[in-house]
Short mmCIF file of C-alpha atoms in Angstrom, two decimals:
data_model
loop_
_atom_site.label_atom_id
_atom_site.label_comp_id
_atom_site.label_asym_id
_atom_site.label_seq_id
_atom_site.Cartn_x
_atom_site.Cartn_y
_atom_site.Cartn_z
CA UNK P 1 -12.15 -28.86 -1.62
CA UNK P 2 -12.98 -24.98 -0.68
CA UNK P 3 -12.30 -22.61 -3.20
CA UNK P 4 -12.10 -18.72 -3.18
CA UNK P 5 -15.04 -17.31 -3.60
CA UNK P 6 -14.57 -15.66 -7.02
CA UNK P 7 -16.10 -11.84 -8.29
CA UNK P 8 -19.11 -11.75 -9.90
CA UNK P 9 -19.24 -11.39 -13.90
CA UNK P 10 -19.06 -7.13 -14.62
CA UNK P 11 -21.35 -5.40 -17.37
CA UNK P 12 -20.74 -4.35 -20.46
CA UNK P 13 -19.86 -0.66 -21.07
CA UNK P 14 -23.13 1.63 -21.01
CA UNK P 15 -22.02 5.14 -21.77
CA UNK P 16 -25.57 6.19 -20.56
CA UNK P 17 -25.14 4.54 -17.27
CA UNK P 18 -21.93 6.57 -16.81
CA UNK P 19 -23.84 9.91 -16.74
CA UNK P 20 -25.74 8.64 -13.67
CA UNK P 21 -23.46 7.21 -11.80
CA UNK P 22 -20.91 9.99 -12.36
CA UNK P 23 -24.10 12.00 -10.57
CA UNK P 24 -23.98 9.87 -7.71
CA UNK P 25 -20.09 9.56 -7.06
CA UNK P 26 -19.10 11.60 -3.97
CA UNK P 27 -15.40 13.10 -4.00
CA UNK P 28 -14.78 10.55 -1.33
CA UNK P 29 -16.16 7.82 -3.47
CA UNK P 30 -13.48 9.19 -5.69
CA UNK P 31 -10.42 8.60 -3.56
CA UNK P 32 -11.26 5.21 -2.89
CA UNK P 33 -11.66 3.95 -6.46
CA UNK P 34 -8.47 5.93 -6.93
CA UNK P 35 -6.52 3.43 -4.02
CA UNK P 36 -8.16 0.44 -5.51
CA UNK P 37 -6.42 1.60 -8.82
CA UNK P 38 -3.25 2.49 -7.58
CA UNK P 39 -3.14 -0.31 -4.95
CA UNK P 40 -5.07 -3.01 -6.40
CA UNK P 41 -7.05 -4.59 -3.66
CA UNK P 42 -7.88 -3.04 0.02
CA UNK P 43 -10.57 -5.04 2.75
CA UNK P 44 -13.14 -3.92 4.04
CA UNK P 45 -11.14 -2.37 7.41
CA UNK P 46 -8.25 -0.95 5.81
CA UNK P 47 -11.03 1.14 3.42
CA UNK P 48 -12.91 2.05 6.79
CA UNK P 49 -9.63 3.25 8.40
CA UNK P 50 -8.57 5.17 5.50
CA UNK P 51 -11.79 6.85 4.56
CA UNK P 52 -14.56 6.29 7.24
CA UNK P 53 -15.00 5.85 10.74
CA UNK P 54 -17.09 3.47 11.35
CA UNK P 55 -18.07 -0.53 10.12
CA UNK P 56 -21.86 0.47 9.21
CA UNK P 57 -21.65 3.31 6.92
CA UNK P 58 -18.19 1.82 5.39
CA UNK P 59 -20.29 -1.36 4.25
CA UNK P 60 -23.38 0.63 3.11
CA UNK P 61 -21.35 2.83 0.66
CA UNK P 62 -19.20 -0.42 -0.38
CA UNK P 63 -22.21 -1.98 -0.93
CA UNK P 64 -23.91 0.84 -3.01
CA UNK P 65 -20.67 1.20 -5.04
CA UNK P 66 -20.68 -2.70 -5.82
CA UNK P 67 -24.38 -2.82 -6.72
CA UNK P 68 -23.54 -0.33 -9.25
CA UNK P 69 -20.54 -2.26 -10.55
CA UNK P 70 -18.51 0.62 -9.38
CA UNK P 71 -16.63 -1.66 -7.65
CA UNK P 72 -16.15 -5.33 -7.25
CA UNK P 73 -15.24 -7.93 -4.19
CA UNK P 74 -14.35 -11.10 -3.38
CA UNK P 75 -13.43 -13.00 0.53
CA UNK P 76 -10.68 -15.39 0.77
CA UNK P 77 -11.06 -18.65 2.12
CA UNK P 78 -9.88 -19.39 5.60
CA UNK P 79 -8.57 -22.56 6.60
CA UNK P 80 -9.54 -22.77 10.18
CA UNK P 81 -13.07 -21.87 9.62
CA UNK P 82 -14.12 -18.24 10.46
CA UNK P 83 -14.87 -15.60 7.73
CA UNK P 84 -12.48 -13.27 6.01
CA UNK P 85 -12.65 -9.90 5.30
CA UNK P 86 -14.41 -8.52 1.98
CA UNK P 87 -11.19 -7.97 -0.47
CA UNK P 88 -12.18 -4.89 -2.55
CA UNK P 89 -11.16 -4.55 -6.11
CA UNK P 90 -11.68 -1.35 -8.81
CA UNK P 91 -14.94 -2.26 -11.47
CA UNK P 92 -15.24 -2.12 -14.83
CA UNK P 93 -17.68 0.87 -14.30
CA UNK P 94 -15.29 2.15 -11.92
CA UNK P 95 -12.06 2.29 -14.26
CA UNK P 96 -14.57 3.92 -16.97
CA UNK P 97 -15.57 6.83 -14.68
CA UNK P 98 -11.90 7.58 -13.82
CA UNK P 99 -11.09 6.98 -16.82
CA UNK P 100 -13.85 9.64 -18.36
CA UNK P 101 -12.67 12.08 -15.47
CA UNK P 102 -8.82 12.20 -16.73
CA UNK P 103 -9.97 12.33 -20.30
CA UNK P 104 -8.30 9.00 -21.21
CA UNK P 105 -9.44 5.91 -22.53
CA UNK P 106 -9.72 2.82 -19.95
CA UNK P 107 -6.48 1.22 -21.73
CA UNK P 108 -4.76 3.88 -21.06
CA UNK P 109 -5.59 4.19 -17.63
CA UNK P 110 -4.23 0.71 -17.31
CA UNK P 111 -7.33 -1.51 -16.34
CA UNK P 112 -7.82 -4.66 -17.56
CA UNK P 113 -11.84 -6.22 -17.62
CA UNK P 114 -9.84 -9.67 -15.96
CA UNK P 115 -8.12 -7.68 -12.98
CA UNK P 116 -10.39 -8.97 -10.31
CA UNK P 117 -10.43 -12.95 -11.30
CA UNK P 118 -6.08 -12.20 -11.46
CA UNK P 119 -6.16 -10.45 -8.40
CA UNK P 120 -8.46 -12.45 -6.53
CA UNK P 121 -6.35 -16.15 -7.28
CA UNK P 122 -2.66 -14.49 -7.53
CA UNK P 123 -0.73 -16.02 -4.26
CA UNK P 124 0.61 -12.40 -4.05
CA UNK P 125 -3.03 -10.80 -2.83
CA UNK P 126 -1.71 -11.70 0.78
CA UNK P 127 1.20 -9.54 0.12
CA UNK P 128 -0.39 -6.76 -1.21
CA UNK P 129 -2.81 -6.87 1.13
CA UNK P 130 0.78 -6.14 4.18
CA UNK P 131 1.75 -3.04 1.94
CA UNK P 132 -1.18 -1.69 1.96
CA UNK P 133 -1.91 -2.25 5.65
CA UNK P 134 1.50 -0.54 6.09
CA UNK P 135 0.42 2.63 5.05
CA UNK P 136 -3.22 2.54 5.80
CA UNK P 137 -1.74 2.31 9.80
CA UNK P 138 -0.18 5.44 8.96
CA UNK P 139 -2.93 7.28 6.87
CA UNK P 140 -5.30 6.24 10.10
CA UNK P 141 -3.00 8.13 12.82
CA UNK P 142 -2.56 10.99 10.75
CA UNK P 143 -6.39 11.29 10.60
CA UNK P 144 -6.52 11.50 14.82
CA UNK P 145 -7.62 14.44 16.20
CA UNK P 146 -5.16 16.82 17.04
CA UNK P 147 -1.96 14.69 15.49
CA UNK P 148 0.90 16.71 13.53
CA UNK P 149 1.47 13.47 11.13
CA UNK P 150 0.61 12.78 7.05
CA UNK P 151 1.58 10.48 4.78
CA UNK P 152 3.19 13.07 1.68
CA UNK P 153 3.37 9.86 -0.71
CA UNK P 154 2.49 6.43 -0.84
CA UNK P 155 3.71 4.87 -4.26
CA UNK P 156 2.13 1.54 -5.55
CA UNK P 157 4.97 -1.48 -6.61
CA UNK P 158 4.12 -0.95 -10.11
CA UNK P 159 4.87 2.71 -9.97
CA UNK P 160 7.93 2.22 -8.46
CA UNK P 161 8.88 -0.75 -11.58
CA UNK P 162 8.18 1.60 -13.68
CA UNK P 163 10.18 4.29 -13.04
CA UNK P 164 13.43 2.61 -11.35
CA UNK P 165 12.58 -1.42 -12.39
CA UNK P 166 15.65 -1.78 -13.80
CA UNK P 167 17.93 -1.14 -11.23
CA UNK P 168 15.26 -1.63 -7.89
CA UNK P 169 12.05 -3.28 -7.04
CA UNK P 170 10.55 -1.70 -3.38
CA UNK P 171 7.52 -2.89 -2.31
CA UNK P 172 6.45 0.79 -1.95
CA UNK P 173 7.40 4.00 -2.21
CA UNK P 174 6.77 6.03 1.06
CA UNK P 175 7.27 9.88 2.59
CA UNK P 176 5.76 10.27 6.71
CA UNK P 177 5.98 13.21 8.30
CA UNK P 178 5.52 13.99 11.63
CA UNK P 179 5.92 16.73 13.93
CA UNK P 180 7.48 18.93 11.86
CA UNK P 181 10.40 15.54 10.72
CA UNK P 182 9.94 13.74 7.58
CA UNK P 183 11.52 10.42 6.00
CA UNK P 184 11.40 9.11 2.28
CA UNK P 185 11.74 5.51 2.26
CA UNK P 186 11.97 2.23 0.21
CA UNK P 187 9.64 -0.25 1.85
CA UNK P 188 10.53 -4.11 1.61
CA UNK P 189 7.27 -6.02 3.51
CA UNK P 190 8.92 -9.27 4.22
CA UNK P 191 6.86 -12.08 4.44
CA UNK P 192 9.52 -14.84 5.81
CA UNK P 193 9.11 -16.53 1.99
CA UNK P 194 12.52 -15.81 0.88
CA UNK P 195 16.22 -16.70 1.79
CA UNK P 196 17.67 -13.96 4.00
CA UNK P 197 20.45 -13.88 1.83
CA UNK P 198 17.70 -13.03 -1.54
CA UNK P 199 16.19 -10.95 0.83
CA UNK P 200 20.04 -8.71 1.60
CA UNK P 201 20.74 -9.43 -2.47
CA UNK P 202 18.10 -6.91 -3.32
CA UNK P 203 20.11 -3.82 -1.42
CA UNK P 204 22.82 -4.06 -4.59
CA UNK P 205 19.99 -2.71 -6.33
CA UNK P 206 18.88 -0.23 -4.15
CA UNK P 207 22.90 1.12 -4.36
CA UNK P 208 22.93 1.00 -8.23
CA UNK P 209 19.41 3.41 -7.93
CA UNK P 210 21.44 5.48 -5.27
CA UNK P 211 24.45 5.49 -7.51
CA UNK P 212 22.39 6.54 -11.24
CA UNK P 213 19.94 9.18 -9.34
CA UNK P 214 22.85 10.56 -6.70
CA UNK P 215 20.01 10.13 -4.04
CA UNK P 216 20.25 7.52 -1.35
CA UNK P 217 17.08 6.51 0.30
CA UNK P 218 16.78 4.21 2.73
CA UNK P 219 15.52 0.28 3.02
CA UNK P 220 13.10 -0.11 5.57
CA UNK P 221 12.30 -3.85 6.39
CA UNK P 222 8.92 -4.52 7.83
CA UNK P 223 9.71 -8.63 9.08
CA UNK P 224 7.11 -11.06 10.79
CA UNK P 225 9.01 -12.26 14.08
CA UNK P 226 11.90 -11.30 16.20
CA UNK P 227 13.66 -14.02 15.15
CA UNK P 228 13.67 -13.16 11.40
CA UNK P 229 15.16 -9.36 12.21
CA UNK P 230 17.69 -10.91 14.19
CA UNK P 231 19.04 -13.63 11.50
CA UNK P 232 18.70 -10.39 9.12
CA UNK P 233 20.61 -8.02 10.88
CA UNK P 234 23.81 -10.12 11.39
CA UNK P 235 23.89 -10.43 7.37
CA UNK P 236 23.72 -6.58 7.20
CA UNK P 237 26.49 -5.34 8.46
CA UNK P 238 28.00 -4.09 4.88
CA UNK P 239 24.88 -2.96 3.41
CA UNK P 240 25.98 -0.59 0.95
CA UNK P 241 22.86 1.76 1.96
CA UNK P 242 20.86 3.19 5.05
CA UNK P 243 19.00 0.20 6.44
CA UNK P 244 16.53 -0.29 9.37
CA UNK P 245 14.53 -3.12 10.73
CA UNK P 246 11.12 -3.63 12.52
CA UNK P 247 9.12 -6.47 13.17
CA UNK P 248 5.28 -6.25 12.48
CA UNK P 249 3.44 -4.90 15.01
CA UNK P 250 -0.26 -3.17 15.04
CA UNK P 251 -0.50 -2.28 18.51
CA UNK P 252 0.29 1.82 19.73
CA UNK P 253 1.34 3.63 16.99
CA UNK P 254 2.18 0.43 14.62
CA UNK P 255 4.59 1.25 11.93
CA UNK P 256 4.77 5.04 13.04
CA UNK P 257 5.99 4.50 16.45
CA UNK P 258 9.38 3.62 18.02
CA UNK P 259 9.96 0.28 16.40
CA UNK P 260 12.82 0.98 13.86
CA UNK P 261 16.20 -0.28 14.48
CA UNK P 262 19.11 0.75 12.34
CA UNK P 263 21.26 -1.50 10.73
CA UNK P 264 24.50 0.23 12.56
CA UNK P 265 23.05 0.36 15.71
CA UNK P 266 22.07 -1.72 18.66
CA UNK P 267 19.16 0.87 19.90
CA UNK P 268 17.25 2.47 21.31
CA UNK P 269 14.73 2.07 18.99
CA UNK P 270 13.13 5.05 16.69
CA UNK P 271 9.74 6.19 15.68
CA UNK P 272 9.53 6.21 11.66
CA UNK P 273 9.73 9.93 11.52
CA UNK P 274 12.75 9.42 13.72
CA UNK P 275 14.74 7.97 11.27
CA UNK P 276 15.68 10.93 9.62
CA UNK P 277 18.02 11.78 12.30
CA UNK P 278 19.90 8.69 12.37
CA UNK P 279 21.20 8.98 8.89
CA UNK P 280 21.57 13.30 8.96
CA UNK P 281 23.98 13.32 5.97
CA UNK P 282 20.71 12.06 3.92
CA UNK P 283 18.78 14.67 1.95
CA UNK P 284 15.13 14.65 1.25
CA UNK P 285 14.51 15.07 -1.51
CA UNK P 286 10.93 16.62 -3.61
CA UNK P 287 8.98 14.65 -5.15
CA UNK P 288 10.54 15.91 -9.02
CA UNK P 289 13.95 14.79 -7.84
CA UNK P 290 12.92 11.11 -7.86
CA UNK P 291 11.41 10.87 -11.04
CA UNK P 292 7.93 11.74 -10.49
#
C-alpha cells in the first residue's frame, strides 16, 4: 500500500547554529517562514506565486532553507500515478529564529516539534491547502505590473477561533482591495464534504458574531461545481447575513474577478472588490474594530 511520504526527523536546538543562520536569512526568507506559521502548509507553486517568479530560483531557496532545517517538506501521494507538489511546512530551526526575532520563547510562539508529521497525515492538509490557494490567487494579481489591487489581511482559521470561536468558525479572514473598492469578508472554502444544510447551519453563527460585535461581514462561499452553488442557493434565501456564491475557478482573474453571485440576486455576476456595492448599507470596518 503507498503511503505519504513523511518529513524527515528535525535537529535538536543549537543556539550557535541560530547565529548563522539568522546571518543568512533574507527579509524575504522571513515572510515565507512567517506564512508557513500563520498558514501551516503552502506547495511549492503557491510559495513561487506569492514570493518569486519563477520555478528555478523558488526551489533553490526552498531547498537551501530545508537543508538548513529552516524549513521542512513532505509530497502527498497521488492515486493515479504522477507526482505531487512539495507541501512546505515551518522547521524546528525555523520557529526558533522567529521565535528569537519577537523575543519569545518557541512555546509561546505556538510551534510544536510534531507539527509537520500532524500536518502532513491530517485529512484536512487538502483543505488548507484551497484556503491558502484562495488568497495566494489574490496576493499573485496584486503583484502584476501596473495593477491597483492588495490583499490588506489574510487571517489564518486559528486566528479567527481564537478571537470569535465561540460564536463563528470562517475558514479565513480576508480584506481585497482594488481600484480604489475594498471588501472584508468571512471565507467558507467548501469542499462538497458536508450536508448543504451543515453547510447554511454555520450562517446562525456568523449572525450571533454580527449581533455581539454590531458589525456584519459577509459569507463568501468558494464551492467546487455549478451544481453545488445551485442546490446552495435555493436553501439561502433567509440567510440572516450578506451572502455570495462562486464556484472555483483559476482561470482570468480567479477569485478576484467577476464570479460572485449574491444570495438576493440572480446576476450579473461581480468581481470580489465588487461586492462592496451590492450590500452599501455595510461598513468596513479597521482592522481594531474586529478584534485585532
Amino acid at each position: 500500500m503507498a503511503t505519504t511520504r513523511l518529513p524527515i526527523g528535525q535537529p535538536r536546538f543549537d543556539a550557535s547554529m541560530m547565529v548563522e543562520l539568522a546571518a543568512r536569512l533574507t527579509p524575504r526568507d522571513y515572510d515565507i517562514l512567517n506564512h508557513l506559521h500563520q498558514h501551516r502548509v503552502l506547495t511549492t507553486h503557491q510559495i513561487q506565486r506569492l514570493f518569486f517568479t519563477l520555478p528555478q530560483p523558488t526551489r533553490r531557496r526552498l531547498g537551501i532553507l530545508h537543508r538548513f532545517h529552516v524549513v521542512t517538506r513532505y509530497r502527498p501521494w497521488t492515486p493515479y500515478g504522477g507526482s505531487a507538489p512539495h507541501h512546505w511546512i515551518l522547521g524546528r530551526n525555523g520557529a526558533e529564529l522567529l521565535a528569537l526575532r519577537d523575543g519569545i520563547t518557541v512555546k509561546e510562539l505556538g510551534y510544536h516539534p510534531d507539527l509537520a508529521m500532524a500536518v502532513s497525515v491530517s485529512p484536512k492538509a487538502n483543505h488548507q491547502i484551497g484556503v491558502n490557494d484562495f488568497f495566494v490567487h489574490l496576493h499573485h494579481l496584486a503583484r502584476r505590473p501596473l495593477t491597483t489591487a492588495k490583499v490588506k489581511e489574510w487571517w489564518s482559521e486559528r486566528r479567527c477561533a481564537k478571537l470569535w470561536g465561540d460564536l463563528a468558525r470562517p475558514d479565513a479572514y480576508g480584506h481585497w482591495i482594488e481600484n480604489g473598492r475594498g471588501i472584508d469578508f468571512f471565507l467558507e472554502h467548501d469542499t462538497g464534504s458536508e450536508p448543504l444544510s451543515r453547510v447554511t447551519a454555520k450562517l446562525h453563527g456568523y449572525a450571533n458574531l454580527a449581533e455581539a460585535t454590531s458589525i456584519t461581514t459577509p459569507v463568501l462561499f468558494w464551492l467546487p461545481s455549478q451544481a453545488r452553488e445551485a442546490n446552495l442557493r435555493k436553501l439561502l434565501a433567509a440567510a440572516e447575513v450578506p451572502v455570495a456564491t462562486a464556484v472555483r475557478t483559476c482561470l482570468d482573474d480567479g477569485p478576484a474577478g467577476p464570479v460572485w453571485l449574491p444570495a438576493d440576486t440572480d446576476g450579473p455576476r461581480l468581481r470580489l472588490a465588487e461586492l462592496a456595492h451590492a450590500w452599501p448599507h455595510l461598513s468596513h470596518p479597521a482592522q481594531n474594530d474586529l478584534g485585532a
